[in-house]
Amino acid sequence: MGVTYKYFGAPDGATAARVPISMRPEELGGDELGMNGMFTKIKPETVAAMVLTGIEGVPLHKVPPLELVVLHPDYAVVRLPMTVVDPLRGIGEEAVGAAAFIWSTVPDRGGPRDAFNVYQLLHEWQDFSHRLHEAGHQPYCLVWP
């Protein structure tokens, strides 16, 4: 089965912590956890590293940790640093493409990822970062085991 990650925006940790415990990923439409949330199988730590190393040039060992908001037996909620989403708002196609290429060469447990898939993922994150900024929200991730 695997873990499912739902990225969403919330104005603060208290709001993010009020995640309905009975809702499964397939039951969430998006509005329950903020406008236009994103489902993915990509871990928040991976996304943080992808943006900060590929776009900002931050060494991997300097990527800031995620903040645990809720740890429940059925799920967890973590907050991503704004430094993970803010850089995406100001970059163009060339920077997205370069970051995708850089990240595609980094081996993960499944081996290197295809650069085009990473490019598409970064574009989804770029759209997400714009929506967060417009709403004045922080980025959070709901994790189901």
PDB file of C-alpha atoms in Angstrom:
ATOM      1  CA  MET A   1       0.000   0.000   0.000  1.00  0.00           C
ATOM      2  CA  GLY A   2       2.439   2.759   1.083  1.00  0.00           C
ATOM      3  CA  VAL A   3       2.155   6.159   2.637  1.00  0.00           C
ATOM      4  CA  THR A   4      -0.036   8.933   1.246  1.00  0.00           C
ATOM      5  CA  TYR A   5       0.859  12.591   1.652  1.00  0.00           C
ATOM      6  CA  LYS A   6      -1.686  15.391   1.377  1.00  0.00           C
ATOM      7  CA  TYR A   7      -0.110  18.830   1.146  1.00  0.00           C
ATOM      8  CA  PHE A   8      -2.338  21.709   2.139  1.00  0.00           C
ATOM      9  CA  GLY A   9      -2.287  25.288   3.349  1.00  0.00           C
ATOM     10  CA  ALA A  10      -3.500  26.576   6.684  1.00  0.00           C
ATOM     11  CA  PRO A  11      -3.161  29.941   8.404  1.00  0.00           C
ATOM     12  CA  ASP A  12      -1.550  28.416  11.510  1.00  0.00           C
ATOM     13  CA  GLY A  13      -0.642  25.189  13.294  1.00  0.00           C
ATOM     14  CA  ALA A  14      -3.830  25.110  15.359  1.00  0.00           C
ATOM     15  CA  THR A  15      -5.935  25.118  12.192  1.00  0.00           C
ATOM     16  CA  ALA A  16      -3.709  22.502  10.549  1.00  0.00           C
ATOM     17  CA  ALA A  17      -3.994  20.301  13.636  1.00  0.00           C
ATOM     18  CA  ARG A  18      -7.777  20.065  13.286  1.00  0.00           C
ATOM     19  CA  VAL A  19      -7.519  17.430  10.573  1.00  0.00           C
ATOM     20  CA  PRO A  20     -10.568  15.159  10.607  1.00  0.00           C
ATOM     21  CA  ILE A  21      -9.284  11.841  11.911  1.00  0.00           C
ATOM     22  CA  SER A  22     -11.975   9.796  10.188  1.00  0.00           C
ATOM     23  CA  MET A  23     -11.221  11.065   6.688  1.00  0.00           C
ATOM     24  CA  ARG A  24      -9.146   8.931   4.390  1.00  0.00           C
ATOM     25  CA  PRO A  25      -7.242  10.422   1.439  1.00  0.00           C
ATOM     26  CA  GLU A  26      -9.807   9.264  -1.099  1.00  0.00           C
ATOM     27  CA  GLU A  27     -12.584  11.036   0.839  1.00  0.00           C
ATOM     28  CA  LEU A  28     -10.880  14.423   0.940  1.00  0.00           C
ATOM     29  CA  GLY A  29     -11.973  16.800  -1.784  1.00  0.00           C
ATOM     30  CA  GLY A  30      -9.497  19.571  -1.056  1.00  0.00           C
ATOM     31  CA  ASP A  31     -11.580  22.219   0.702  1.00  0.00           C
ATOM     32  CA  GLU A  32     -11.558  20.314   3.997  1.00  0.00           C
ATOM     33  CA  LEU A  33      -7.805  20.873   4.251  1.00  0.00           C
ATOM     34  CA  GLY A  34      -7.463  24.147   2.396  1.00  0.00           C
ATOM     35  CA  MET A  35      -7.989  25.175  -1.177  1.00  0.00           C
ATOM     36  CA  ASN A  36      -6.585  22.888  -3.833  1.00  0.00           C
ATOM     37  CA  GLY A  37      -4.482  20.601  -1.683  1.00  0.00           C
ATOM     38  CA  MET A  38      -2.203  18.092  -3.392  1.00  0.00           C
ATOM     39  CA  PHE A  39      -1.982  14.325  -2.967  1.00  0.00           C
ATOM     40  CA  THR A  40       1.348  12.686  -3.727  1.00  0.00           C
ATOM     41  CA  LYS A  41       3.617   9.820  -2.785  1.00  0.00           C
ATOM     42  CA  ILE A  42       6.576  12.234  -2.425  1.00  0.00           C
ATOM     43  CA  LYS A  43       7.776  12.673   1.163  1.00  0.00           C
ATOM     44  CA  PRO A  44       7.905  16.212   2.569  1.00  0.00           C
ATOM     45  CA  GLU A  45      11.615  15.796   3.345  1.00  0.00           C
ATOM     46  CA  THR A  46      12.243  14.957  -0.304  1.00  0.00           C
ATOM     47  CA  VAL A  47      10.292  17.974  -1.532  1.00  0.00           C
ATOM     48  CA  ALA A  48      12.178  20.252   0.865  1.00  0.00           C
ATOM     49  CA  ALA A  49      15.516  18.901  -0.307  1.00  0.00           C
ATOM     50  CA  MET A  50      14.483  19.066  -3.984  1.00  0.00           C
ATOM     51  CA  VAL A  51      13.605  22.762  -3.766  1.00  0.00           C
ATOM     52  CA  LEU A  52      16.376  23.900  -1.474  1.00  0.00           C
ATOM     53  CA  THR A  53      19.243  21.995  -3.095  1.00  0.00           C
ATOM     54  CA  GLY A  54      18.051  22.171  -6.701  1.00  0.00           C
ATOM     55  CA  ILE A  55      16.865  25.791  -6.751  1.00  0.00           C
ATOM     56  CA  GLU A  56      18.483  27.566  -3.816  1.00  0.00           C
ATOM     57  CA  GLY A  57      21.776  25.657  -3.843  1.00  0.00           C
ATOM     58  CA  VAL A  58      21.530  24.820  -0.135  1.00  0.00           C
ATOM     59  CA  PRO A  59      23.736  21.859   0.807  1.00  0.00           C
ATOM     60  CA  LEU A  60      21.652  18.814   1.659  1.00  0.00           C
ATOM     61  CA  HIS A  61      22.887  18.721   5.266  1.00  0.00           C
ATOM     62  CA  LYS A  62      21.631  22.313   5.793  1.00  0.00           C
ATOM     63  CA  VAL A  63      18.019  21.651   4.728  1.00  0.00           C
ATOM     64  CA  PRO A  64      15.908  22.653   7.765  1.00  0.00           C
ATOM     65  CA  PRO A  65      13.871  19.975   9.529  1.00  0.00           C
ATOM     66  CA  LEU A  66      10.114  19.706   9.317  1.00  0.00           C
ATOM     67  CA  GLU A  67       8.058  20.765  12.322  1.00  0.00           C
ATOM     68  CA  LEU A  68       5.779  18.116  13.798  1.00  0.00           C
ATOM     69  CA  VAL A  69       2.338  19.619  14.495  1.00  0.00           C
ATOM     70  CA  VAL A  70       0.355  16.471  15.374  1.00  0.00           C
ATOM     71  CA  LEU A  71       1.419  12.895  15.961  1.00  0.00           C
ATOM     72  CA  HIS A  72      -1.579  10.593  16.162  1.00  0.00           C
ATOM     73  CA  PRO A  73      -1.621   6.781  15.892  1.00  0.00           C
ATOM     74  CA  ASP A  74      -3.484   7.074  12.570  1.00  0.00           C
ATOM     75  CA  TYR A  75      -1.764  10.093  11.002  1.00  0.00           C
ATOM     76  CA  ALA A  76       0.711  12.926  11.452  1.00  0.00           C
ATOM     77  CA  VAL A  77       0.723  16.566  10.385  1.00  0.00           C
ATOM     78  CA  VAL A  78       4.006  18.355   9.687  1.00  0.00           C
ATOM     79  CA  ARG A  79       4.741  21.962   8.750  1.00  0.00           C
ATOM     80  CA  LEU A  80       7.193  22.661   5.967  1.00  0.00           C
ATOM     81  CA  PRO A  81       9.416  25.728   6.283  1.00  0.00           C
ATOM     82  CA  MET A  82       8.341  28.646   4.088  1.00  0.00           C
ATOM     83  CA  THR A  83      11.835  28.487   2.582  1.00  0.00           C
ATOM     84  CA  VAL A  84      10.615  25.372   0.782  1.00  0.00           C
ATOM     85  CA  VAL A  85       7.748  27.043  -1.081  1.00  0.00           C
ATOM     86  CA  ASP A  86       8.765  30.712  -1.331  1.00  0.00           C
ATOM     87  CA  PRO A  87      11.666  30.186  -3.794  1.00  0.00           C
ATOM     88  CA  LEU A  88       9.305  28.582  -6.309  1.00  0.00           C
ATOM     89  CA  ARG A  89       7.236  31.732  -6.810  1.00  0.00           C
ATOM     90  CA  GLY A  90      10.017  33.799  -8.322  1.00  0.00           C
ATOM     91  CA  ILE A  91      11.688  31.386 -10.742  1.00  0.00           C
ATOM     92  CA  GLY A  92      11.122  30.855 -14.446  1.00  0.00           C
ATOM     93  CA  GLU A  93      11.144  27.900 -16.792  1.00  0.00           C
ATOM     94  CA  GLU A  94      14.915  27.774 -17.087  1.00  0.00           C
ATOM     95  CA  ALA A  95      15.414  27.508 -13.314  1.00  0.00           C
ATOM     96  CA  VAL A  96      12.674  24.864 -12.994  1.00  0.00           C
ATOM     97  CA  GLY A  97      14.294  22.843 -15.782  1.00  0.00           C
ATOM     98  CA  ALA A  98      17.771  23.149 -14.245  1.00  0.00           C
ATOM     99  CA  ALA A  99      16.476  22.125 -10.809  1.00  0.00           C
ATOM    100  CA  ALA A 100      14.647  19.147 -12.328  1.00  0.00           C
ATOM    101  CA  PHE A 101      17.812  18.019 -14.080  1.00  0.00           C
ATOM    102  CA  ILE A 102      19.907  18.399 -10.916  1.00  0.00           C
ATOM    103  CA  TRP A 103      17.401  16.491  -8.816  1.00  0.00           C
ATOM    104  CA  SER A 104      16.970  13.744 -11.432  1.00  0.00           C
ATOM    105  CA  THR A 105      20.614  12.801 -10.938  1.00  0.00           C
ATOM    106  CA  VAL A 106      20.223  12.297  -7.177  1.00  0.00           C
ATOM    107  CA  PRO A 107      19.646   8.618  -6.468  1.00  0.00           C
ATOM    108  CA  ASP A 108      16.866   7.760  -4.070  1.00  0.00           C
ATOM    109  CA  ARG A 109      15.659   4.363  -2.935  1.00  0.00           C
ATOM    110  CA  GLY A 110      14.113   3.714  -6.333  1.00  0.00           C
ATOM    111  CA  GLY A 111      17.079   5.044  -8.305  1.00  0.00           C
ATOM    112  CA  PRO A 112      17.307   8.388 -10.120  1.00  0.00           C
ATOM    113  CA  ARG A 113      14.012   9.923 -11.234  1.00  0.00           C
ATOM    114  CA  ASP A 114      13.227  11.003 -14.763  1.00  0.00           C
ATOM    115  CA  ALA A 115      13.973  14.745 -15.173  1.00  0.00           C
ATOM    116  CA  PHE A 116      10.653  15.401 -16.935  1.00  0.00           C
ATOM    117  CA  ASN A 117       8.685  13.869 -14.030  1.00  0.00           C
ATOM    118  CA  VAL A 118      10.620  16.052 -11.579  1.00  0.00           C
ATOM    119  CA  TYR A 119       9.973  19.065 -13.849  1.00  0.00           C
ATOM    120  CA  GLN A 120       6.220  18.385 -13.755  1.00  0.00           C
ATOM    121  CA  LEU A 121       6.326  17.934  -9.982  1.00  0.00           C
ATOM    122  CA  LEU A 122       8.155  21.241  -9.520  1.00  0.00           C
ATOM    123  CA  HIS A 123       5.511  22.975 -11.654  1.00  0.00           C
ATOM    124  CA  GLU A 124       2.764  21.528  -9.445  1.00  0.00           C
ATOM    125  CA  TRP A 125       4.667  22.823  -6.430  1.00  0.00           C
ATOM    126  CA  GLN A 126       5.083  26.193  -8.096  1.00  0.00           C
ATOM    127  CA  ASP A 127       1.301  26.470  -8.547  1.00  0.00           C
ATOM    128  CA  PHE A 128       0.798  25.315  -4.950  1.00  0.00           C
ATOM    129  CA  SER A 129       3.241  27.956  -3.670  1.00  0.00           C
ATOM    130  CA  HIS A 130       1.300  30.693  -5.498  1.00  0.00           C
ATOM    131  CA  ARG A 131      -1.997  29.503  -3.977  1.00  0.00           C
ATOM    132  CA  LEU A 132      -0.453  29.420  -0.491  1.00  0.00           C
ATOM    133  CA  HIS A 133       0.948  32.921  -0.887  1.00  0.00           C
ATOM    134  CA  GLU A 134      -2.346  34.337  -2.162  1.00  0.00           C
ATOM    135  CA  ALA A 135      -4.224  32.787   0.775  1.00  0.00           C
ATOM    136  CA  GLY A 136      -1.573  33.842   3.316  1.00  0.00           C
ATOM    137  CA  HIS A 137      -1.153  30.218   4.394  1.00  0.00           C
ATOM    138  CA  GLN A 138       1.738  28.096   5.625  1.00  0.00           C
ATOM    139  CA  PRO A 139       2.491  24.744   3.946  1.00  0.00           C
ATOM    140  CA  TYR A 140       1.507  21.588   5.852  1.00  0.00           C
ATOM    141  CA  CYS A 141       1.474  17.915   5.045  1.00  0.00           C
ATOM    142  CA  LEU A 142      -0.940  15.298   6.330  1.00  0.00           C
ATOM    143  CA  VAL A 143       0.710  11.859   6.414  1.00  0.00           C
ATOM    144  CA  TRP A 144      -1.194   8.566   6.445  1.00  0.00           C
ATOM    145  CA  PRO A 145       0.732   5.344   7.037  1.00  0.00           C
TER     146      PRO A 145
END
